[in-house]
XYZ file of C-alpha atoms in Angstrom:
167
model
C -56.060 8.683 -10.882
C -52.460 9.177 -11.090
C -49.816 6.555 -10.266
C -47.316 7.552 -7.666
C -43.771 6.422 -8.231
C -42.264 4.671 -5.309
C -38.627 5.315 -4.512
C -36.300 2.556 -5.698
C -34.067 1.380 -2.902
C -30.360 1.709 -3.587
C -28.549 -1.546 -4.132
C -25.783 -2.257 -1.692
C -22.261 -1.915 -3.021
C -20.741 -5.304 -3.790
C -18.126 -6.404 -1.271
C -14.634 -6.020 -2.616
C -11.988 -7.468 -0.331
C -9.038 -5.232 0.339
C -5.948 -6.016 -1.744
C -3.435 -8.438 -0.266
C -0.425 -6.304 0.537
C 1.344 -8.728 2.862
C 3.970 -11.213 1.721
C 3.702 -14.820 2.839
C 5.516 -15.940 5.962
C 7.590 -19.111 6.028
C 6.602 -21.114 9.103
C 9.184 -21.769 11.807
C 11.218 -24.923 11.260
C 11.039 -24.629 7.472
C 12.541 -25.245 4.993
C 13.620 -28.822 5.556
C 15.683 -30.882 3.131
C 15.229 -34.576 3.938
C 15.478 -38.061 2.462
C 18.413 -37.334 0.165
C 19.145 -39.935 -2.481
C 22.086 -39.954 -4.875
C 20.471 -37.310 -7.113
C 17.383 -35.940 -5.288
C 16.236 -34.417 -2.002
C 12.770 -33.728 -0.551
C 12.199 -30.017 0.098
C 9.360 -29.335 2.548
C 7.863 -25.881 3.083
C 4.946 -24.288 4.886
C 3.525 -20.810 4.266
C 0.754 -18.880 6.014
C -0.990 -18.294 2.661
C -1.015 -19.909 -0.800
C 1.771 -18.928 -3.149
C 5.036 -20.175 -4.576
C 8.375 -21.121 -3.081
C 11.410 -20.545 -5.257
C 14.562 -22.499 -4.477
C 18.220 -22.231 -5.432
C 20.668 -25.061 -4.723
C 24.401 -24.342 -4.504
C 27.379 -26.381 -3.316
C 27.686 -26.074 0.465
C 29.617 -22.949 1.373
C 29.853 -21.718 -2.226
C 28.394 -18.338 -1.266
C 30.428 -17.922 1.926
C 28.508 -15.700 4.342
C 26.437 -14.119 1.563
C 22.713 -14.857 1.484
C 21.242 -14.182 -1.953
C 18.358 -11.688 -2.025
C 14.874 -13.045 -2.684
C 14.853 -11.500 -6.166
C 17.983 -13.446 -7.118
C 16.424 -16.709 -5.991
C 13.240 -15.988 -7.923
C 15.140 -15.072 -11.089
C 17.903 -17.673 -10.611
C 20.568 -15.027 -11.218
C 22.548 -12.398 -9.360
C 24.847 -13.092 -6.399
C 24.789 -16.844 -6.965
C 24.727 -16.823 -10.744
C 25.978 -19.924 -12.544
C 28.325 -21.742 -12.238
C 27.661 -21.537 -8.459
C 24.000 -22.434 -8.932
C 23.437 -26.163 -9.315
C 19.665 -26.095 -9.813
C 16.757 -23.659 -9.366
C 13.034 -24.181 -9.398
C 9.637 -23.293 -8.021
C 7.155 -25.293 -5.994
C 3.486 -24.306 -5.710
C 1.933 -23.973 -2.257
C -1.832 -24.412 -2.604
C -2.825 -24.702 1.073
C -1.957 -22.291 3.849
C -0.496 -23.600 7.124
C 0.067 -27.056 5.609
C 3.471 -28.643 5.017
C 4.052 -29.242 1.306
C 6.843 -31.448 -0.061
C 8.550 -31.347 -3.434
C 11.324 -33.488 -4.942
C 14.331 -31.427 -6.056
C 16.252 -33.265 -8.790
C 19.449 -32.779 -10.756
C 21.931 -33.248 -7.912
C 25.199 -35.200 -7.726
C 25.825 -38.062 -5.308
C 27.977 -37.677 -2.194
C 27.798 -33.872 -2.277
C 26.951 -31.309 0.403
C 24.534 -28.570 -0.663
C 22.868 -25.404 0.639
C 19.315 -24.761 -0.536
C 17.996 -21.188 -0.299
C 14.259 -20.447 -0.490
C 12.147 -17.334 -1.072
C 8.345 -17.131 -0.931
C 5.902 -15.155 -3.058
C 2.130 -15.111 -2.655
C -0.394 -15.547 -5.438
C -2.111 -12.174 -4.966
C -3.144 -10.252 -8.042
C -2.308 -7.881 -9.571
C 0.901 -7.701 -7.462
C 2.696 -10.700 -6.016
C 4.125 -9.931 -2.606
C 7.618 -11.336 -2.013
C 8.884 -12.194 1.428
C 12.165 -10.350 1.972
C 13.609 -12.939 4.377
C 15.469 -15.768 2.633
C 15.861 -19.042 4.501
C 18.326 -21.883 4.011
C 18.694 -25.598 4.735
C 21.694 -27.863 4.219
C 21.899 -31.499 3.175
C 24.245 -34.079 1.686
C 23.212 -36.463 -1.061
C 23.700 -40.201 -0.634
C 26.812 -41.965 -1.868
C 26.679 -43.692 -5.221
C 26.108 -47.427 -5.493
C 26.986 -49.865 -8.240
C 28.671 -48.107 -11.142
C 27.880 -44.701 -9.580
C 29.458 -45.924 -6.356
C 32.609 -47.017 -8.168
C 32.737 -43.595 -9.831
C 32.274 -41.944 -6.410
C 35.240 -43.873 -5.029
C 37.410 -42.938 -7.988
C 36.296 -39.282 -7.957
C 36.970 -38.930 -4.223
C 40.283 -40.813 -4.229
C 39.042 -43.789 -2.215
C 41.179 -46.807 -2.980
C 39.440 -49.866 -4.339
C 39.130 -52.280 -1.421
C 37.029 -54.834 -3.267
C 38.233 -57.786 -5.328
C 36.524 -57.627 -8.712
C 36.412 -60.634 -10.939
C 34.557 -62.028 -13.888
C 33.118 -65.534 -13.789
C 32.500 -67.270 -17.107
């Protein structure tokens, strides 16, 4: 007797999700720049998908009415190239729809700043960049102790304290 070959069923094609072609969206009310100290501020962001937030800090009003393009914020160059740029950086966003905070350092006391942010997702092979740049403003805290004395001198505030040395 002869064996009859049975047809082999075709395997289903593996599911391949479509590529992510949408940039992340910054949630309403973000960014926020809160809890400024003499040299730091807390930057809080929320995106609708995981990715990265790039930030660029400049002295308040240094760019006039010009908003730097997202690419400039990501590269840290362009419209707001140094010396206007005080500090740049990137903060990872690992959870969607969840506020994430990051400490921005390298600031000077008693100074008003604008912080511009741009978002990029973590899609591969192409990262999608949100075209809309957002901004928050803040002022760092005045100096205290020696920094405070320097702040008074730098800003022309007369010394109103009696200083003495006790032996």
